[in-house]
C-alpha cells in the first residue's frame, strides 16, 4: 500500500482510498529524532492512536520545520515511521 503523507493528513492510495486527519501533540526530542504522539481525529481509522518518528539534517531550518509538524515536502525532515494503533 502506498501512503501519501502531508502532515496532518494521510492519503491512502489503495482500493479503499480515503484520508486520515491526525492531531499531533508536542514531540519528545532526542538527538536528531522527534517522536510525536497523536490521535486520528477524522476519516479512515478515526479514534486510533498515531505515532510518528521523524529525523532531520543537523541545521536549524530542518529542526524548526520538523518540530512544528510542517509538511514533509516543505522541510528537510523525513518520516521514519508512521504507526496507527487501535
mmCIF file of N, CA and C in Angstrom:
data_model
loop_
_atom_site.group_PDB
_atom_site.id
_atom_site.type_symbol
_atom_site.label_atom_id
_atom_site.label_comp_id
_atom_site.label_asym_id
_atom_site.label_seq_id
_atom_site.Cartn_x
_atom_site.Cartn_y
_atom_site.Cartn_z
ATOM 1 N N UNK A 1 0.836 -1.164 0.000
ATOM 2 C CA UNK A 1 0.000 0.000 0.000
ATOM 3 C C UNK A 1 0.887 1.235 0.000
ATOM 4 N N UNK A 2 0.601 2.163 -0.851
ATOM 5 C CA UNK A 2 1.312 3.442 -0.901
ATOM 6 C C UNK A 2 0.534 4.453 -0.074
ATOM 7 N N UNK A 3 1.244 5.243 0.718
ATOM 8 C CA UNK A 3 0.614 6.272 1.541
ATOM 9 C C UNK A 3 1.257 7.612 1.224
ATOM 10 N N UNK A 4 0.454 8.580 0.837
ATOM 11 C CA UNK A 4 0.941 9.944 0.639
ATOM 12 C C UNK A 4 0.738 10.672 1.954
ATOM 13 N N UNK A 5 1.815 11.202 2.520
ATOM 14 C CA UNK A 5 1.727 11.821 3.834
ATOM 15 C C UNK A 5 2.089 13.293 3.772
ATOM 16 N N UNK A 6 1.148 14.124 4.111
ATOM 17 C CA UNK A 6 1.402 15.555 4.312
ATOM 18 C C UNK A 6 0.732 15.900 5.632
ATOM 19 N N UNK A 7 1.558 16.257 6.631
ATOM 20 C CA UNK A 7 1.022 16.494 7.977
ATOM 21 C C UNK A 7 -0.051 17.556 7.919
ATOM 22 N N UNK A 8 -1.148 17.406 8.594
ATOM 23 C CA UNK A 8 -1.579 16.273 9.398
ATOM 24 C C UNK A 8 -2.510 15.317 8.662
ATOM 25 N N UNK A 9 -2.462 15.277 7.326
ATOM 26 C CA UNK A 9 -3.366 14.406 6.577
ATOM 27 C C UNK A 9 -2.605 13.292 5.881
ATOM 28 N N UNK A 10 -3.122 12.077 6.024
ATOM 29 C CA UNK A 10 -2.572 10.915 5.332
ATOM 30 C C UNK A 10 -3.584 10.532 4.257
ATOM 31 N N UNK A 11 -3.125 10.384 3.007
ATOM 32 C CA UNK A 11 -3.978 9.936 1.920
ATOM 33 C C UNK A 11 -3.626 8.492 1.598
ATOM 34 N N UNK A 12 -4.600 7.600 1.709
ATOM 35 C CA UNK A 12 -4.378 6.171 1.489
ATOM 36 C C UNK A 12 -4.597 5.879 0.013
ATOM 37 N N UNK A 13 -3.589 5.347 -0.641
ATOM 38 C CA UNK A 13 -3.657 5.053 -2.068
ATOM 39 C C UNK A 13 -3.792 3.545 -2.262
ATOM 40 N N UNK A 14 -4.951 3.025 -1.922
ATOM 41 C CA UNK A 14 -5.246 1.612 -2.126
ATOM 42 C C UNK A 14 -6.693 1.498 -2.601
ATOM 43 N N UNK A 15 -7.209 0.300 -2.673
ATOM 44 C CA UNK A 15 -8.561 0.082 -3.202
ATOM 45 C C UNK A 15 -9.627 0.807 -2.387
ATOM 46 N N UNK A 16 -9.404 0.977 -1.089
ATOM 47 C CA UNK A 16 -10.382 1.620 -0.227
ATOM 48 C C UNK A 16 -10.287 3.132 -0.298
ATOM 49 N N UNK A 17 -9.073 3.651 -0.448
ATOM 50 C CA UNK A 17 -8.853 5.095 -0.549
ATOM 51 C C UNK A 17 -9.177 5.833 0.733
ATOM 52 N N UNK A 18 -9.373 7.116 0.618
ATOM 53 C CA UNK A 18 -9.714 7.934 1.767
ATOM 54 C C UNK A 18 -8.511 8.609 2.390
ATOM 55 N N UNK A 19 -8.797 9.351 3.441
ATOM 56 C CA UNK A 19 -7.761 10.078 4.166
ATOM 57 C C UNK A 19 -7.939 9.889 5.670
ATOM 58 N N UNK A 20 -6.900 10.205 6.405
ATOM 59 C CA UNK A 20 -6.934 10.253 7.870
ATOM 60 C C UNK A 20 -6.356 11.598 8.286
ATOM 61 N N UNK A 21 -7.061 12.309 9.150
ATOM 62 C CA UNK A 21 -6.551 13.563 9.696
ATOM 63 C C UNK A 21 -6.056 13.275 11.108
ATOM 64 N N UNK A 22 -4.827 13.699 11.392
ATOM 65 C CA UNK A 22 -4.196 13.392 12.676
ATOM 66 C C UNK A 22 -3.884 14.679 13.426
ATOM 67 N N UNK A 23 -4.235 14.698 14.705
ATOM 68 C CA UNK A 23 -3.893 15.807 15.592
ATOM 69 C C UNK A 23 -2.672 15.382 16.398
ATOM 70 N N UNK A 24 -1.539 16.106 16.234
ATOM 71 C CA UNK A 24 -0.277 15.737 16.881
ATOM 72 C C UNK A 24 -0.047 16.532 18.152
ATOM 73 N N UNK A 25 0.516 15.864 19.163
ATOM 74 C CA UNK A 25 0.948 16.524 20.398
ATOM 75 C C UNK A 25 2.380 17.006 20.208
ATOM 76 N N UNK A 26 2.871 17.777 21.162
ATOM 77 C CA UNK A 26 4.264 18.230 21.124
ATOM 78 C C UNK A 26 5.183 17.011 21.133
ATOM 79 N N UNK A 27 6.299 17.077 20.415
ATOM 80 C CA UNK A 27 7.185 15.912 20.305
ATOM 81 C C UNK A 27 8.100 15.729 21.510
ATOM 82 N N UNK A 28 8.585 14.499 21.640
ATOM 83 C CA UNK A 28 9.697 14.189 22.526
ATOM 84 C C UNK A 28 10.923 14.168 21.632
ATOM 85 N N UNK A 29 11.937 14.959 21.968
ATOM 86 C CA UNK A 29 13.099 15.104 21.098
ATOM 87 C C UNK A 29 14.329 14.506 21.760
ATOM 88 N N UNK A 30 15.082 13.728 20.981
ATOM 89 C CA UNK A 30 16.340 13.162 21.437
ATOM 90 C C UNK A 30 17.321 13.165 20.285
ATOM 91 N N UNK A 31 18.408 13.895 20.417
ATOM 92 C CA UNK A 31 19.373 13.972 19.320
ATOM 93 C C UNK A 31 18.721 14.579 18.102
ATOM 94 N N UNK A 32 18.752 13.862 16.988
ATOM 95 C CA UNK A 32 18.153 14.345 15.746
ATOM 96 C C UNK A 32 16.856 13.612 15.423
ATOM 97 N N UNK A 33 16.178 13.139 16.455
ATOM 98 C CA UNK A 33 14.928 12.416 16.267
ATOM 99 C C UNK A 33 13.831 13.063 17.094
ATOM 100 N N UNK A 34 12.661 13.186 16.508
ATOM 101 C CA UNK A 34 11.491 13.687 17.226
ATOM 102 C C UNK A 34 10.401 12.632 17.124
ATOM 103 N N UNK A 35 9.776 12.322 18.265
ATOM 104 C CA UNK A 35 8.692 11.339 18.297
ATOM 105 C C UNK A 35 7.414 12.071 18.695
ATOM 106 N N UNK A 36 6.416 12.001 17.815
ATOM 107 C CA UNK A 36 5.143 12.661 18.033
ATOM 108 C C UNK A 36 4.086 11.613 18.372
ATOM 109 N N UNK A 37 3.222 11.925 19.319
ATOM 110 C CA UNK A 37 2.043 11.107 19.591
ATOM 111 C C UNK A 37 0.838 11.882 19.115
ATOM 112 N N UNK A 38 -0.198 11.175 18.732
ATOM 113 C CA UNK A 38 -1.386 11.879 18.269
ATOM 114 C C UNK A 38 -2.588 10.966 18.196
ATOM 115 N N UNK A 39 -3.664 11.521 17.685
ATOM 116 C CA UNK A 39 -4.919 10.802 17.528
ATOM 117 C C UNK A 39 -5.486 11.079 16.152
ATOM 118 N N UNK A 40 -6.013 10.042 15.505
ATOM 119 C CA UNK A 40 -6.702 10.219 14.230
ATOM 120 C C UNK A 40 -8.058 10.825 14.560
ATOM 121 N N UNK A 41 -8.262 12.062 14.132
ATOM 122 C CA UNK A 41 -9.463 12.802 14.508
ATOM 123 C C UNK A 41 -10.578 12.729 13.479
ATOM 124 N N UNK A 42 -10.249 12.341 12.245
ATOM 125 C CA UNK A 42 -11.269 12.324 11.201
ATOM 126 C C UNK A 42 -10.869 11.356 10.102
ATOM 127 N N UNK A 43 -11.852 10.788 9.440
ATOM 128 C CA UNK A 43 -11.604 9.936 8.286
ATOM 129 C C UNK A 43 -11.302 8.492 8.664
ATOM 130 N N UNK A 44 -10.564 7.844 7.790
ATOM 131 C CA UNK A 44 -10.207 6.444 7.965
ATOM 132 C C UNK A 44 -9.413 6.265 9.267
ATOM 133 N N UNK A 45 -9.773 5.303 10.043
ATOM 134 C CA UNK A 45 -9.149 4.974 11.333
ATOM 135 C C UNK A 45 -9.410 6.024 12.416
ATOM 136 N N UNK A 46 -10.475 6.822 12.292
ATOM 137 C CA UNK A 46 -10.801 7.828 13.312
ATOM 138 C C UNK A 46 -10.856 7.172 14.687
ATOM 139 N N UNK A 47 -10.248 7.822 15.671
ATOM 140 C CA UNK A 47 -10.213 7.320 17.030
ATOM 141 C C UNK A 47 -8.957 6.536 17.371
ATOM 142 N N UNK A 48 -8.199 6.108 16.357
ATOM 143 C CA UNK A 48 -6.960 5.369 16.604
ATOM 144 C C UNK A 48 -5.862 6.296 17.106
ATOM 145 N N UNK A 49 -4.897 5.710 17.798
ATOM 146 C CA UNK A 49 -3.701 6.444 18.221
ATOM 147 C C UNK A 49 -2.702 6.444 17.071
ATOM 148 N N UNK A 50 -1.861 7.466 17.030
ATOM 149 C CA UNK A 50 -0.843 7.579 15.982
ATOM 150 C C UNK A 50 0.503 7.912 16.612
ATOM 151 N N UNK A 51 1.558 7.341 16.045
ATOM 152 C CA UNK A 51 2.923 7.664 16.449
ATOM 153 C C UNK A 51 3.727 7.945 15.195
ATOM 154 N N UNK A 52 4.435 9.069 15.193
ATOM 155 C CA UNK A 52 5.267 9.450 14.052
ATOM 156 C C UNK A 52 6.679 9.690 14.550
ATOM 157 N N UNK A 53 7.651 9.059 13.902
ATOM 158 C CA UNK A 53 9.059 9.268 14.221
ATOM 159 C C UNK A 53 9.686 9.981 13.039
ATOM 160 N N UNK A 54 10.295 11.136 13.301
ATOM 161 C CA UNK A 54 10.950 11.899 12.239
ATOM 162 C C UNK A 54 12.412 12.139 12.589
ATOM 163 N N UNK A 55 13.209 12.328 11.556
ATOM 164 C CA UNK A 55 14.604 12.711 11.751
ATOM 165 C C UNK A 55 14.908 13.831 10.777
ATOM 166 N N UNK A 56 15.973 14.557 11.037
ATOM 167 C CA UNK A 56 16.286 15.705 10.182
ATOM 168 C C UNK A 56 17.788 15.885 10.049
ATOM 169 N N UNK A 57 18.132 16.721 9.102
ATOM 170 C CA UNK A 57 19.524 17.092 8.876
ATOM 171 C C UNK A 57 19.886 18.147 9.918
ATOM 172 N N UNK A 58 21.127 18.123 10.411
ATOM 173 C CA UNK A 58 21.544 18.991 11.525
ATOM 174 C C UNK A 58 21.703 20.455 11.140
ATOM 175 N N UNK A 59 20.641 21.138 10.952
ATOM 176 C CA UNK A 59 20.691 22.596 10.887
ATOM 177 C C UNK A 59 19.315 23.152 11.217
ATOM 178 N N UNK A 60 19.305 24.387 11.685
ATOM 179 C CA UNK A 60 18.108 24.976 12.263
ATOM 180 C C UNK A 60 16.894 24.920 11.352
ATOM 181 N N UNK A 61 17.063 25.169 10.072
ATOM 182 C CA UNK A 61 15.927 25.157 9.149
ATOM 183 C C UNK A 61 15.178 23.842 9.171
ATOM 184 N N UNK A 62 15.897 22.734 9.228
ATOM 185 C CA UNK A 62 15.257 21.428 9.281
ATOM 186 C C UNK A 62 14.624 21.146 10.617
ATOM 187 N N UNK A 63 15.286 21.530 11.684
ATOM 188 C CA UNK A 63 14.799 21.259 13.034
ATOM 189 C C UNK A 63 13.478 21.974 13.289
ATOM 190 N N UNK A 64 13.413 23.255 12.988
ATOM 191 C CA UNK A 64 12.211 24.041 13.265
ATOM 192 C C UNK A 64 11.015 23.483 12.512
ATOM 193 N N UNK A 65 11.172 23.203 11.230
ATOM 194 C CA UNK A 65 10.059 22.667 10.442
ATOM 195 C C UNK A 65 9.555 21.339 10.967
ATOM 196 N N UNK A 66 10.474 20.444 11.319
ATOM 197 C CA UNK A 66 10.074 19.136 11.830
ATOM 198 C C UNK A 66 9.362 19.261 13.166
ATOM 199 N N UNK A 67 9.889 20.085 14.048
ATOM 200 C CA UNK A 67 9.282 20.226 15.369
ATOM 201 C C UNK A 67 7.907 20.865 15.306
ATOM 202 N N UNK A 68 7.689 21.713 14.317
ATOM 203 C CA UNK A 68 6.392 22.356 14.174
ATOM 204 C C UNK A 68 5.406 21.486 13.406
ATOM 205 N N UNK A 69 5.868 20.319 12.922
ATOM 206 C CA UNK A 69 4.979 19.409 12.219
ATOM 207 C C UNK A 69 4.637 19.864 10.814
ATOM 208 N N UNK A 70 5.514 20.652 10.200
ATOM 209 C CA UNK A 70 5.273 21.145 8.845
ATOM 210 C C UNK A 70 5.221 19.976 7.868
ATOM 211 N N UNK A 71 4.535 20.145 6.742
ATOM 212 C CA UNK A 71 4.505 19.074 5.752
ATOM 213 C C UNK A 71 5.912 18.627 5.376
ATOM 214 N N UNK A 72 6.082 17.330 5.196
ATOM 215 C CA UNK A 72 7.397 16.774 4.902
ATOM 216 C C UNK A 72 8.005 17.411 3.659
ATOM 217 N N UNK A 73 7.194 17.689 2.637
ATOM 218 C CA UNK A 73 7.747 18.256 1.417
ATOM 219 C C UNK A 73 8.160 19.717 1.579
ATOM 220 N N UNK A 74 7.889 20.333 2.741
ATOM 221 C CA UNK A 74 8.286 21.720 2.988
ATOM 222 C C UNK A 74 9.467 21.826 3.940
ATOM 223 N N UNK A 75 10.013 20.706 4.400
ATOM 224 C CA UNK A 75 11.122 20.734 5.343
ATOM 225 C C UNK A 75 12.137 19.675 4.948
ATOM 226 N N UNK A 76 13.211 19.600 5.711
ATOM 227 C CA UNK A 76 14.222 18.590 5.431
ATOM 228 C C UNK A 76 14.040 17.343 6.289
ATOM 229 N N UNK A 77 12.940 17.263 7.040
ATOM 230 C CA UNK A 77 12.757 16.085 7.888
ATOM 231 C C UNK A 77 12.224 14.916 7.070
ATOM 232 N N UNK A 78 12.492 13.738 7.558
ATOM 233 C CA UNK A 78 11.994 12.510 6.957
ATOM 234 C C UNK A 78 11.106 11.810 7.965
ATOM 235 N N UNK A 79 10.006 11.236 7.507
ATOM 236 C CA UNK A 79 9.186 10.423 8.385
ATOM 237 C C UNK A 79 9.767 9.015 8.332
ATOM 238 N N UNK A 80 10.380 8.616 9.451
ATOM 239 C CA UNK A 80 10.978 7.296 9.520
ATOM 240 C C UNK A 80 9.931 6.215 9.721
ATOM 241 N N UNK A 81 8.891 6.523 10.483
ATOM 242 C CA UNK A 81 7.784 5.582 10.639
ATOM 243 C C UNK A 81 6.522 6.320 11.048
ATOM 244 N N UNK A 82 5.403 5.768 10.626
ATOM 245 C CA UNK A 82 4.081 6.267 10.987
ATOM 246 C C UNK A 82 3.250 5.047 11.328
ATOM 247 N N UNK A 83 2.829 4.944 12.601
ATOM 248 C CA UNK A 83 2.106 3.765 13.065
ATOM 249 C C UNK A 83 0.761 4.207 13.637
ATOM 250 N N UNK A 84 -0.317 3.542 13.182
ATOM 251 C CA UNK A 84 -1.643 3.776 13.732
ATOM 252 C C UNK A 84 -2.037 2.520 14.513
ATOM 253 N N UNK A 85 -2.555 2.707 15.733
ATOM 254 C CA UNK A 85 -2.978 1.571 16.549
ATOM 255 C C UNK A 85 -4.352 1.824 17.133
ATOM 256 N N UNK A 86 -5.136 0.745 17.259
ATOM 257 C CA UNK A 86 -6.468 0.862 17.838
ATOM 258 C C UNK A 86 -6.393 0.886 19.327
#
